[in-house]
Short mmCIF file of C-alpha atoms and ligand atoms in Angstrom, two decimals:
data_model
loop_
_atom_site.label_atom_id
_atom_site.label_comp_id
_atom_site.label_asym_id
_atom_site.label_seq_id
_atom_site.Cartn_x
_atom_site.Cartn_y
_atom_site.Cartn_z
CA MET A 4 118.75 -61.71 47.03
CA SER A 5 118.28 -63.83 44.13
CA GLY A 6 115.53 -63.06 41.72
CA ARG A 7 113.64 -66.45 40.28
CA VAL A 8 113.75 -67.94 37.09
CA TRP A 9 110.34 -68.86 34.95
CA LEU A 10 110.23 -71.22 32.18
CA VAL A 11 107.57 -70.00 30.67
CA GLY A 12 106.33 -72.47 26.78
CA ALA A 13 105.88 -69.39 24.20
CA GLY A 14 103.26 -72.24 22.23
CA PRO A 15 104.01 -72.84 18.28
CA GLY A 16 103.90 -68.72 17.56
CA ASP A 17 101.15 -67.39 17.88
CA SER A 18 99.98 -65.16 20.92
CA GLY A 19 96.62 -66.21 21.12
CA LEU A 20 98.36 -69.91 22.09
CA LEU A 21 100.72 -68.45 25.00
CA THR A 22 98.34 -69.16 27.67
CA LEU A 23 97.02 -66.25 30.88
CA ARG A 24 99.62 -67.78 33.32
CA GLY A 25 102.42 -67.39 30.99
CA LEU A 26 101.63 -63.79 29.78
CA ARG A 27 101.56 -62.17 33.60
CA ALA A 28 105.31 -64.26 33.76
CA LEU A 29 106.66 -62.01 31.24
CA GLU A 30 104.45 -58.77 32.54
CA SER A 31 106.82 -59.54 35.41
CA ALA A 32 110.18 -59.91 34.43
CA ASP A 33 113.09 -58.15 34.59
CA VAL A 34 114.78 -60.11 30.76
CA ILE A 35 113.52 -62.18 28.80
CA VAL A 36 115.49 -64.73 27.11
CA ALA A 37 113.34 -65.40 24.34
CA ASP A 38 114.11 -68.73 21.38
CA ARG A 39 113.90 -67.66 17.32
CA LEU A 40 111.49 -70.52 17.20
CA GLY A 41 108.06 -69.71 18.49
CA ALA A 42 108.82 -67.00 21.72
CA ARG A 43 110.04 -64.06 18.92
CA GLY A 44 106.67 -64.66 17.12
CA VAL A 45 104.80 -64.60 20.10
CA LEU A 46 106.54 -61.02 21.65
CA ASP A 47 106.31 -59.80 18.16
CA GLY A 48 102.68 -60.88 18.21
CA LEU A 49 101.85 -59.46 21.56
CA ALA A 50 103.63 -56.13 20.56
CA ALA A 51 101.30 -55.74 17.87
CA ASP A 52 98.17 -56.44 19.80
CA GLY A 53 99.45 -53.37 21.68
CA VAL A 54 100.49 -54.91 25.40
CA HIS A 55 103.78 -53.24 26.32
CA LEU A 56 106.53 -54.91 27.91
CA ASP A 57 109.26 -53.52 29.87
CA ALA A 58 111.30 -56.49 29.82
CA GLU A 59 114.86 -56.33 28.51
CA VAL A 60 115.08 -58.93 25.70
CA VAL A 61 117.81 -61.55 24.56
CA ASP A 62 118.20 -63.23 21.70
CA VAL A 63 119.19 -66.64 22.24
CA GLY A 64 117.47 -68.06 18.63
CA LYS A 65 118.85 -71.42 17.73
CA LEU A 66 118.76 -71.22 14.05
CA PRO A 67 118.41 -74.97 11.98
CA GLY A 68 121.88 -76.41 12.60
CA HIS A 69 123.25 -73.58 13.87
CA HIS A 70 123.79 -73.22 18.25
CA ALA A 71 123.58 -69.31 18.26
CA VAL A 72 124.44 -69.38 22.57
CA PRO A 73 125.39 -72.99 23.05
CA GLN A 74 123.18 -74.67 25.73
CA ASP A 75 126.04 -74.10 29.32
CA ALA A 76 125.90 -70.46 28.04
CA ILE A 77 122.20 -70.10 28.32
CA ASN A 78 122.23 -71.51 31.58
CA ALA A 79 124.80 -69.60 32.92
CA LEU A 80 122.93 -66.56 31.52
CA LEU A 81 119.63 -66.98 33.33
CA VAL A 82 121.92 -68.57 36.81
CA ARG A 83 123.51 -64.86 36.52
CA GLU A 84 120.62 -63.50 36.20
CA ALA A 85 119.29 -64.20 38.59
CA LEU A 86 121.53 -64.15 41.17
CA ALA A 87 121.65 -60.33 40.46
CA GLY A 88 118.26 -60.20 41.43
CA ARG A 89 116.48 -60.27 38.38
CA THR A 90 112.92 -62.11 37.97
CA VAL A 91 113.90 -63.89 34.14
CA VAL A 92 111.47 -65.49 32.29
CA ARG A 93 112.38 -68.46 30.04
CA LEU A 94 110.39 -68.22 27.11
CA LYS A 95 111.01 -71.18 24.67
CA GLY A 96 109.08 -71.99 21.79
CA GLY A 97 106.17 -75.02 22.23
CA ASP A 98 106.33 -76.95 25.64
CA PRO A 99 109.34 -76.43 27.65
CA TYR A 100 109.28 -80.01 27.93
CA VAL A 101 108.65 -80.95 24.94
CA PHE A 102 112.35 -81.66 22.94
CA GLY A 103 113.07 -77.88 24.43
CA ARG A 104 116.40 -78.47 27.02
CA GLY A 105 113.68 -77.50 29.52
CA GLY A 106 115.21 -79.98 31.98
CA GLU A 107 118.31 -79.28 31.92
CA GLU A 108 117.45 -75.12 32.19
CA LEU A 109 115.83 -76.40 35.46
CA PHE A 110 118.53 -78.27 36.49
CA ALA A 111 120.99 -75.78 36.13
CA CYS A 112 118.71 -73.03 37.55
CA GLN A 113 118.05 -75.20 40.97
CA GLU A 114 121.58 -76.49 41.30
CA ALA A 115 122.63 -72.75 41.89
CA GLY A 116 120.08 -72.30 44.44
CA ILE A 117 117.62 -70.18 42.04
CA GLU A 118 113.75 -71.12 42.38
CA VAL A 119 112.00 -72.22 39.16
CA ARG A 120 108.32 -72.09 38.17
CA VAL A 121 108.02 -73.82 35.23
CA VAL A 122 104.58 -72.51 32.57
CA PRO A 123 103.26 -75.31 30.14
CA GLY A 124 102.84 -74.68 26.81
CA VAL A 125 100.80 -75.42 23.83
CA THR A 126 102.97 -77.98 21.75
CA SER A 127 104.33 -77.85 18.11
CA ALA A 128 103.72 -82.03 18.32
CA VAL A 129 99.70 -81.32 18.29
CA SER A 130 99.31 -77.79 17.76
CA VAL A 131 100.46 -77.78 13.70
CA PRO A 132 98.74 -80.61 13.12
CA ALA A 133 95.62 -79.48 13.69
CA LEU A 134 95.46 -76.50 11.93
CA ALA A 135 96.20 -79.35 8.75
CA GLY A 136 92.82 -80.15 10.71
CA ILE A 137 94.67 -83.95 11.93
CA PRO A 138 93.54 -84.83 15.25
CA LEU A 139 96.32 -87.27 16.74
CA THR A 140 93.65 -90.00 17.76
CA HIS A 141 90.47 -90.04 16.47
CA ARG A 142 87.69 -92.72 17.47
CA GLY A 143 88.28 -95.69 15.14
CA VAL A 144 91.46 -94.46 13.35
CA ALA A 145 94.24 -94.17 16.53
CA THR A 146 94.05 -94.53 19.52
CA SER A 147 97.58 -93.77 20.38
CA PHE A 148 100.25 -91.46 19.56
CA THR A 149 104.41 -91.15 19.69
CA VAL A 150 106.19 -87.98 19.29
CA ALA A 151 109.56 -88.16 18.36
CA THR A 152 112.62 -86.22 17.28
CA ALA A 153 113.73 -87.25 14.31
CA HIS A 154 116.99 -84.89 13.99
CA ASP A 155 119.54 -87.90 13.72
CA GLN A 156 118.20 -91.23 12.75
CA LEU A 157 114.71 -92.64 13.75
CA LEU A 158 114.53 -95.87 15.39
CA PRO A 159 112.07 -98.41 14.17
CA LEU A 160 108.93 -97.39 15.84
CA GLY A 161 106.77 -100.47 16.62
CA GLY A 162 103.10 -100.24 16.25
CA GLY A 163 101.02 -99.60 13.29
CA ARG A 164 98.45 -96.58 11.59
CA ASP A 165 96.67 -96.44 14.55
CA HIS A 166 99.81 -96.00 16.02
CA THR A 167 100.07 -91.96 15.33
CA VAL A 168 104.02 -90.92 15.01
CA VAL A 169 104.37 -87.47 14.77
CA LEU A 170 108.39 -86.55 14.01
CA LEU A 171 109.45 -83.02 14.84
CA MET A 172 112.99 -81.87 14.12
CA GLY A 173 112.53 -84.30 10.46
CA VAL A 174 112.74 -82.55 7.76
CA GLY A 175 116.18 -83.03 7.62
CA THR A 176 116.03 -86.69 8.12
CA LEU A 177 112.91 -87.36 6.35
CA ALA A 178 113.86 -90.14 3.25
CA GLN A 179 115.76 -92.26 5.90
CA SER A 180 112.02 -91.61 8.55
CA ALA A 181 110.22 -92.27 5.74
CA LEU A 182 112.26 -95.90 5.30
CA THR A 183 112.47 -96.73 8.42
CA LEU A 184 108.48 -96.34 9.58
CA ALA A 185 107.54 -97.65 6.04
CA ARG A 186 109.28 -101.12 7.21
CA GLY A 187 107.66 -101.86 10.15
CA GLU A 188 103.36 -102.79 9.59
CA ARG A 189 102.75 -99.42 8.56
CA GLY A 190 104.08 -100.37 4.96
CA GLY A 191 105.30 -97.47 2.35
CA ASP A 192 100.77 -96.32 1.31
CA CYS A 193 100.37 -94.87 5.08
CA PRO A 194 99.34 -91.81 4.98
CA VAL A 195 101.61 -88.70 5.55
CA ALA A 196 101.69 -85.40 6.07
CA ILE A 197 103.89 -82.45 5.88
CA VAL A 198 103.20 -79.04 7.95
CA GLU A 199 105.71 -76.42 7.61
CA ASP A 200 105.99 -72.72 9.68
CA GLY A 201 102.94 -73.44 11.48
CA PHE A 202 100.96 -69.86 12.16
CA GLY A 203 103.93 -68.66 10.24
CA ALA A 204 103.68 -66.78 7.06
CA ARG A 205 105.26 -69.90 5.41
CA GLN A 206 102.19 -72.06 6.28
CA ARG A 207 102.25 -74.86 3.90
CA VAL A 208 100.66 -78.87 3.90
CA THR A 209 101.60 -81.26 1.77
CA VAL A 210 100.60 -85.12 1.71
CA GLY A 211 100.98 -88.10 0.74
CA THR A 212 102.72 -91.60 1.85
CA LEU A 213 105.28 -92.96 3.58
CA ALA A 214 106.46 -94.05 -0.30
CA THR A 215 106.11 -90.83 -1.66
CA ILE A 216 106.55 -88.55 0.66
CA ALA A 217 110.69 -87.41 0.28
CA ALA A 218 110.77 -87.10 -2.94
CA GLN A 219 107.43 -84.86 -3.19
CA ALA A 220 109.06 -83.00 -0.30
CA ALA A 221 112.16 -82.60 -2.28
CA GLU A 222 110.01 -80.96 -5.32
CA ARG A 223 109.00 -78.75 -3.23
CA GLY A 224 111.25 -77.64 -0.78
CA VAL A 225 109.72 -78.27 2.51
CA ARG A 226 111.73 -76.40 5.29
CA SER A 227 111.85 -76.20 8.61
CA PRO A 228 110.26 -76.03 10.92
CA ALA A 229 107.98 -78.64 9.98
CA VAL A 230 106.01 -81.34 12.37
CA VAL A 231 105.30 -84.53 10.38
CA VAL A 232 102.76 -86.88 10.92
CA VAL A 233 102.55 -89.89 10.59
CA GLY A 234 99.57 -93.09 10.60
CA ASP A 235 95.57 -93.14 9.42
CA VAL A 236 94.59 -90.13 10.46
CA VAL A 237 96.15 -87.98 7.69
CA ARG A 238 93.19 -89.11 6.28
CA LEU A 239 91.08 -86.61 7.64
CA SER A 240 92.51 -83.30 6.90
CA PRO A 241 91.04 -81.54 4.45
CA TYR A 242 94.72 -81.58 2.42
CA ALA A 243 94.13 -85.35 1.72
CA PRO A 244 93.99 -86.62 -1.78
CA ALA A 245 90.93 -87.60 -2.31
CA ALA A 246 92.76 -91.09 -2.59
CA LEU A 247 94.01 -91.35 0.43
CA ALA A 248 90.84 -89.87 2.83
CA SER A 249 88.23 -92.64 1.55
CA LEU A 250 87.34 -93.70 5.18
CA ASP A 251 84.43 -93.37 6.04
CA LEU A 252 84.62 -90.88 8.83
CA THR A 253 82.33 -87.53 10.57
CA PHE A 254 85.00 -85.70 11.94
CA ASP A 255 83.73 -82.26 11.29
CA PRO A 256 86.64 -80.00 12.58
CA LEU A 257 85.56 -76.89 13.77
CA ALA A 258 87.60 -73.41 11.24
CA VAL A 259 89.47 -76.25 9.20
CA PRO A 260 88.61 -75.51 5.56
CA ARG A 261 86.58 -78.61 3.77
CA LYS A 262 88.24 -78.06 1.55
CA ALA A 263 91.62 -77.43 1.28
CA PRO A 264 93.27 -74.20 -0.45
CA SER A 265 95.61 -76.05 -2.28
CA LEU A 266 97.97 -78.67 -1.43
C1 SAM B 175 113.63 -77.48 19.61
S1 SAM B 175 111.96 -78.68 18.88
C2 SAM B 175 110.84 -77.70 20.05
C3 SAM B 175 110.03 -78.23 20.55
C4 SAM B 175 109.06 -77.55 21.16
N1 SAM B 175 109.68 -77.98 22.66
C5 SAM B 175 107.66 -77.43 21.19
O1 SAM B 175 106.80 -78.25 22.26
O2 SAM B 175 106.84 -77.87 20.15
C6 SAM B 175 112.18 -78.03 17.20
C7 SAM B 175 111.26 -77.91 16.59
O3 SAM B 175 109.48 -78.62 16.65
C8 SAM B 175 109.19 -78.50 15.43
N2 SAM B 175 107.83 -76.86 15.31
C9 SAM B 175 107.88 -76.25 16.43
N3 SAM B 175 107.11 -74.67 15.79
C10 SAM B 175 106.63 -75.13 15.17
C11 SAM B 175 105.63 -74.14 14.00
N4 SAM B 175 105.13 -73.49 14.18
N5 SAM B 175 106.19 -75.32 12.99
C12 SAM B 175 106.09 -76.07 13.01
N6 SAM B 175 106.65 -76.46 13.72
C13 SAM B 175 107.44 -76.46 14.62
C14 SAM B 175 109.81 -78.11 14.56
O4 SAM B 175 109.40 -80.35 14.03
C15 SAM B 175 111.49 -77.42 14.65
O5 SAM B 175 111.95 -78.40 14.26
#
């Protein structure tokens, strides 16, 4: 009898942001096929909290620019383990369906006749900006947002500063993306924040504008993983310098420092 595959979103790397359903799936697993980003931090966090998981853990983590295990091989591994009758959890960073290739893994398993269950996760696109006190929408400031990958060259995105843009995988192409976005309605002085390694040991926030952010990032040695947020919502962050944060707004995010420790 074949097993089953759970596609589980691990969230951005803090075990507190794994869902209860995700935890139950992990507890039922014979084998956990884990990403590097997000998933590894969650497994380590659970172990530190005394949660014991019996499953064998297979690390298929990808470093930026290095595909440790090619996607086809990951798909084949999921199918092979499930056909051998095992319960497999594919633990993926953030949400499986947000730039996570979760759909490809789902279809590969389904084509092999394997039952798949999906557990959504907390995406970094929303949770990492929140660490810097940045809501993606805010009444009177922004009413919509776009999440885009800037892994390759970013295409021009319509809208002004009231339409927040969130870039994932955007560190390597930051200068080009900033130029592209500044050419539109947003302009060079549109606020930008970069949040590196959210929930991790290297967590750090850099705030600037589309005109300045590439130079700031180079100077500070900004590294992946990072989420880039573009738009007027950045002004709401306690990390925003006074010159940027001059909007007259009442915003009091719980548990976010009113004054940034450092910029
Ligand atoms: C391949 S995408 C996967 C996104 C994931 N499925 C999600 O929903 O968060 C990886 C990118 O997500 C972002 N990312 C994921 N976790 C992050 C974290 N803890 N801190 C900063 N950025 C993160 C970075 O832009 C990274 O390059």
